[in-house]
């Protein structure tokens, strides 16, 4: 059974870069027709889609965040990554990684449990 | 402010049906049959309930159904059960290759 697990720093200083990783187990990150994505949820608020990355490195991202994010994949470790630079308190959220079914369906069918990131000095 | 508009809350008694609406625009819901619905219990990750407007993933109860008309998608939960109490989010593909979410609807089972 496919499982995803996020990991990250927990606390990030304002203006610095947030770096998260997601390890995929129970399946290969290079499986055709699946992309790997990030979604976040500020405390007490709704979900926000951040972006997705294909194992080849191709990405699609939220226009509101595009200038600040970098997504990548390490196929040898079955992991994918998110970097968000110039963070502010508004970036405080639970960050989820998820498998996104191919671009035809545009939906997330397997989610990690989420990791909490707080931006504070 | 979310790109898709959902009611903040809905409620119903056990056994009843409730419908949650999700209103977007022609740049998302109106022109693409790529609407999903997610259920989220407190402290848990979201769970996919509906995709491509009307399709249910394996394992999702047939008490959950959905539809779309124009710029508005809807999720209907029939035969309400206590475990259905959760937050529900709609999500749609948007022109330009990204996804947008609704603000979420809290379902209370009375």
CSV table of C-alpha atoms in Angstrom, one decimal:
chain,number,residue,atom,x,y,z
A,1,UNK,CA,0.0,0.0,0.0
A,2,UNK,CA,1.4,3.4,-1.0
A,3,UNK,CA,2.4,5.6,1.8
A,4,UNK,CA,3.8,9.2,1.9
A,5,UNK,CA,5.6,10.7,4.8
A,6,UNK,CA,6.6,14.4,5.1
A,7,UNK,CA,9.6,15.6,7.0
A,8,UNK,CA,10.7,19.1,7.7
A,9,UNK,CA,12.2,21.6,10.2
A,10,UNK,CA,9.1,22.5,12.2
A,11,UNK,CA,10.3,26.0,12.8
A,12,UNK,CA,11.6,28.4,10.2
A,13,UNK,CA,12.9,32.0,10.6
A,14,UNK,CA,11.2,34.7,8.6
A,15,UNK,CA,12.8,35.6,5.3
A,16,UNK,CA,14.6,32.2,5.3
A,17,UNK,CA,13.8,29.2,3.0
A,18,UNK,CA,11.5,26.4,4.1
A,19,UNK,CA,12.6,22.9,2.9
A,20,UNK,CA,10.4,19.9,3.0
A,21,UNK,CA,10.8,16.3,1.8
A,22,UNK,CA,8.3,13.5,1.2
A,23,UNK,CA,9.4,9.9,1.1
A,24,UNK,CA,7.3,7.5,-0.9
A,25,UNK,CA,7.0,3.9,0.2
A,26,UNK,CA,5.1,1.0,-1.2
A,27,UNK,CA,5.4,2.1,-4.7
A,28,UNK,CA,7.8,3.8,-7.2
A,29,UNK,CA,7.9,7.5,-7.7
A,30,UNK,CA,8.6,6.9,-11.3
A,31,UNK,CA,5.3,5.2,-12.0
A,32,UNK,CA,3.8,6.6,-15.1
A,33,UNK,CA,0.7,8.8,-14.8
A,34,UNK,CA,1.4,9.9,-11.3
A,35,UNK,CA,2.6,13.3,-10.2
A,36,UNK,CA,3.8,14.3,-6.7
A,37,UNK,CA,2.3,17.3,-5.0
A,38,UNK,CA,2.2,19.6,-2.1
A,39,UNK,CA,-0.8,21.2,-0.4
A,40,UNK,CA,-0.9,23.3,2.7
A,41,UNK,CA,-3.4,24.3,5.4
A,42,UNK,CA,-2.9,27.3,7.6
A,43,UNK,CA,-4.1,26.9,11.2
A,44,UNK,CA,-7.9,26.8,11.3
A,45,UNK,CA,-8.2,27.5,7.6
A,46,UNK,CA,-8.7,25.8,4.3
A,47,UNK,CA,-6.5,23.9,1.9
A,48,UNK,CA,-4.2,25.6,-0.7
A,49,UNK,CA,-2.6,23.7,-3.6
A,50,UNK,CA,1.1,24.5,-3.9
A,51,UNK,CA,2.2,22.5,-6.9
A,52,UNK,CA,3.2,19.1,-8.4
A,53,UNK,CA,6.3,17.6,-9.8
A,54,UNK,CA,6.7,14.7,-12.2
A,55,UNK,CA,9.6,12.2,-11.8
A,56,UNK,CA,11.3,13.8,-14.8
A,57,UNK,CA,11.4,17.1,-13.0
A,58,UNK,CA,8.5,18.8,-14.9
A,59,UNK,CA,6.5,21.0,-12.5
A,60,UNK,CA,3.2,22.9,-12.3
A,61,UNK,CA,2.6,25.3,-9.5
A,62,UNK,CA,0.1,27.7,-8.0
A,63,UNK,CA,0.5,31.1,-9.7
A,64,UNK,CA,0.4,32.9,-6.4
A,65,UNK,CA,3.4,31.0,-5.1
A,66,UNK,CA,5.3,30.2,-8.3
A,67,UNK,CA,8.0,32.9,-7.8
A,68,UNK,CA,8.9,31.5,-4.4
A,69,UNK,CA,8.8,27.7,-4.8
A,70,UNK,CA,11.1,25.1,-6.2
A,71,UNK,CA,10.1,21.4,-6.5
A,72,UNK,CA,12.3,18.5,-7.3
A,73,UNK,CA,12.6,14.7,-7.2
A,74,UNK,CA,15.3,12.2,-6.2
A,75,UNK,CA,14.3,9.0,-7.9
A,76,UNK,CA,17.1,7.1,-6.4
A,77,UNK,CA,15.7,7.7,-2.9
A,78,UNK,CA,12.0,7.7,-4.0
A,79,UNK,CA,11.6,11.2,-2.5
A,80,UNK,CA,10.4,14.5,-3.7
A,81,UNK,CA,11.1,18.0,-2.3
A,82,UNK,CA,9.6,21.5,-1.8
A,83,UNK,CA,11.5,24.6,-1.2
A,84,UNK,CA,9.7,27.9,-0.4
A,85,UNK,CA,11.8,31.0,0.0
A,86,UNK,CA,11.3,34.3,1.7
A,87,UNK,CA,8.9,32.9,4.2
A,88,UNK,CA,6.6,35.0,6.4
A,89,UNK,CA,4.2,34.2,9.1
A,90,UNK,CA,1.5,33.7,6.4
A,91,UNK,CA,3.4,30.5,5.4
A,92,UNK,CA,2.7,28.9,8.8
A,93,UNK,CA,0.7,25.8,8.0
A,94,UNK,CA,0.4,22.1,7.9
A,95,UNK,CA,2.1,20.9,4.8
A,96,UNK,CA,0.9,17.8,3.1
A,97,UNK,CA,2.5,15.8,0.3
A,98,UNK,CA,0.2,13.8,-1.9
A,99,UNK,CA,0.1,11.7,-5.0
A,100,UNK,CA,-1.7,13.4,-7.8
A,101,UNK,CA,-3.3,11.2,-10.4
A,102,UNK,CA,-2.1,12.0,-13.9
A,103,UNK,CA,-2.9,15.3,-15.5
A,104,UNK,CA,-6.1,13.8,-16.9
A,105,UNK,CA,-7.8,13.5,-13.5
A,106,UNK,CA,-6.1,16.3,-11.6
A,107,UNK,CA,-6.9,14.9,-8.2
A,108,UNK,CA,-5.0,13.7,-5.1
A,109,UNK,CA,-5.7,10.1,-4.1
A,110,UNK,CA,-3.1,9.4,-1.5
A,111,UNK,CA,-2.0,11.9,1.2
A,112,UNK,CA,0.7,12.0,3.8
A,113,UNK,CA,-0.2,12.8,7.4
A,114,UNK,CA,1.2,16.3,7.2
A,115,UNK,CA,3.9,18.2,8.9
A,116,UNK,CA,3.5,21.4,10.8
A,117,UNK,CA,5.7,24.3,9.9
A,118,UNK,CA,5.8,27.5,12.0
A,119,UNK,CA,7.4,30.7,10.7
A,120,UNK,CA,8.6,32.7,13.6
A,121,UNK,CA,11.7,34.4,14.9
B,1,UNK,CA,-10.3,34.4,-0.1
B,2,UNK,CA,-10.8,31.1,-1.8
B,3,UNK,CA,-11.3,30.8,-5.5
B,4,UNK,CA,-14.3,28.5,-5.0
B,5,UNK,CA,-17.2,29.4,-2.7
B,6,UNK,CA,-18.7,27.0,-0.3
B,7,UNK,CA,-21.1,27.5,2.5
B,8,UNK,CA,-19.3,27.7,5.8
B,9,UNK,CA,-21.5,25.1,7.5
B,10,UNK,CA,-24.4,22.7,6.9
B,11,UNK,CA,-26.2,20.4,9.2
B,12,UNK,CA,-28.6,17.5,9.1
B,13,UNK,CA,-30.0,14.7,11.3
B,14,UNK,CA,-29.0,11.1,11.0
B,15,UNK,CA,-30.6,9.4,8.1
B,16,UNK,CA,-31.3,12.7,6.3
B,17,UNK,CA,-29.6,14.0,3.2
B,18,UNK,CA,-27.5,17.2,2.8
B,19,UNK,CA,-26.0,18.9,-0.2
B,20,UNK,CA,-22.9,21.1,-0.2
B,21,UNK,CA,-22.5,23.6,-3.0
B,22,UNK,CA,-19.3,24.8,-4.6
B,23,UNK,CA,-19.4,27.8,-6.9
B,24,UNK,CA,-16.6,28.8,-9.2
B,25,UNK,CA,-16.2,30.5,-12.6
B,26,UNK,CA,-15.8,29.6,-16.2
B,27,UNK,CA,-12.0,29.4,-15.7
B,28,UNK,CA,-12.4,26.5,-13.4
B,29,UNK,CA,-15.6,24.5,-12.6
B,30,UNK,CA,-17.6,25.9,-15.6
B,31,UNK,CA,-15.3,24.6,-18.3
B,32,UNK,CA,-13.7,21.5,-16.9
B,33,UNK,CA,-15.1,18.2,-15.6
B,34,UNK,CA,-12.3,18.0,-13.1
B,35,UNK,CA,-13.9,18.6,-9.7
B,36,UNK,CA,-13.0,16.7,-6.7
B,37,UNK,CA,-14.3,16.5,-3.1
B,38,UNK,CA,-12.4,15.8,0.0
B,39,UNK,CA,-13.5,14.9,3.5
B,40,UNK,CA,-11.3,15.9,6.4
B,41,UNK,CA,-11.8,14.9,10.0
B,42,UNK,CA,-10.2,17.0,12.7
B,43,UNK,CA,-6.5,16.5,12.9
B,44,UNK,CA,-6.4,14.2,9.9
B,45,UNK,CA,-5.3,14.5,6.3
B,46,UNK,CA,-8.0,15.0,3.7
B,47,UNK,CA,-9.5,11.9,2.1
B,48,UNK,CA,-10.6,11.8,-1.6
B,49,UNK,CA,-14.4,11.2,-1.9
B,50,UNK,CA,-15.2,12.2,-5.4
B,51,UNK,CA,-13.1,12.9,-8.5
B,52,UNK,CA,-13.9,14.0,-12.1
B,53,UNK,CA,-17.2,15.5,-10.9
B,54,UNK,CA,-19.1,12.2,-10.2
B,55,UNK,CA,-16.6,9.3,-9.8
B,56,UNK,CA,-16.2,7.6,-6.4
B,57,UNK,CA,-12.8,6.0,-5.6
B,58,UNK,CA,-12.9,2.4,-4.5
B,59,UNK,CA,-14.0,2.1,-0.9
B,60,UNK,CA,-16.1,5.3,-0.7
B,61,UNK,CA,-19.7,4.7,0.2
B,62,UNK,CA,-22.3,5.2,-2.4
B,63,UNK,CA,-24.1,7.5,0.0
B,64,UNK,CA,-21.8,10.1,-1.4
B,65,UNK,CA,-22.8,11.4,-4.8
B,66,UNK,CA,-22.0,14.6,-6.8
B,67,UNK,CA,-22.9,16.6,-9.8
B,68,UNK,CA,-22.2,19.8,-11.7
B,69,UNK,CA,-24.2,22.4,-13.4
B,70,UNK,CA,-22.6,25.4,-15.0
B,71,UNK,CA,-20.2,27.0,-12.6
B,72,UNK,CA,-21.5,25.1,-9.5
B,73,UNK,CA,-20.6,21.7,-8.3
B,74,UNK,CA,-22.5,19.9,-5.6
B,75,UNK,CA,-21.8,17.0,-3.1
B,76,UNK,CA,-24.8,15.2,-1.7
B,77,UNK,CA,-24.5,12.9,1.3
B,78,UNK,CA,-27.5,10.7,1.8
B,79,UNK,CA,-28.5,8.6,4.9
B,80,UNK,CA,-26.3,10.8,7.1
B,81,UNK,CA,-24.3,9.0,9.7
B,82,UNK,CA,-22.4,10.4,12.7
B,83,UNK,CA,-19.1,9.6,11.1
B,84,UNK,CA,-19.9,11.9,8.2
B,85,UNK,CA,-19.4,14.9,10.5
B,86,UNK,CA,-16.3,16.5,9.1
B,87,UNK,CA,-15.1,19.3,6.9
B,88,UNK,CA,-15.6,19.0,3.2
B,89,UNK,CA,-13.6,20.7,0.5
B,90,UNK,CA,-14.2,21.0,-3.2
B,91,UNK,CA,-11.4,21.4,-5.6
B,92,UNK,CA,-11.2,22.1,-9.3
B,93,UNK,CA,-8.7,22.3,-12.1
B,94,UNK,CA,-8.2,25.8,-13.2
B,95,UNK,CA,-7.2,27.2,-16.6
B,96,UNK,CA,-3.4,27.5,-16.6
B,97,UNK,CA,-2.7,24.0,-15.1
B,98,UNK,CA,-3.3,24.4,-11.4
B,99,UNK,CA,-5.8,23.5,-8.8
B,100,UNK,CA,-8.1,25.7,-6.6
B,101,UNK,CA,-9.9,24.8,-3.5
B,102,UNK,CA,-13.1,26.0,-1.8
B,103,UNK,CA,-12.9,27.4,1.6
B,104,UNK,CA,-14.4,24.3,3.2
B,105,UNK,CA,-17.8,23.4,4.7
B,106,UNK,CA,-18.3,22.1,8.2
B,107,UNK,CA,-20.9,19.3,8.3
B,108,UNK,CA,-22.6,18.8,11.6
B,109,UNK,CA,-24.7,15.7,12.2
B,110,UNK,CA,-27.3,16.8,14.7
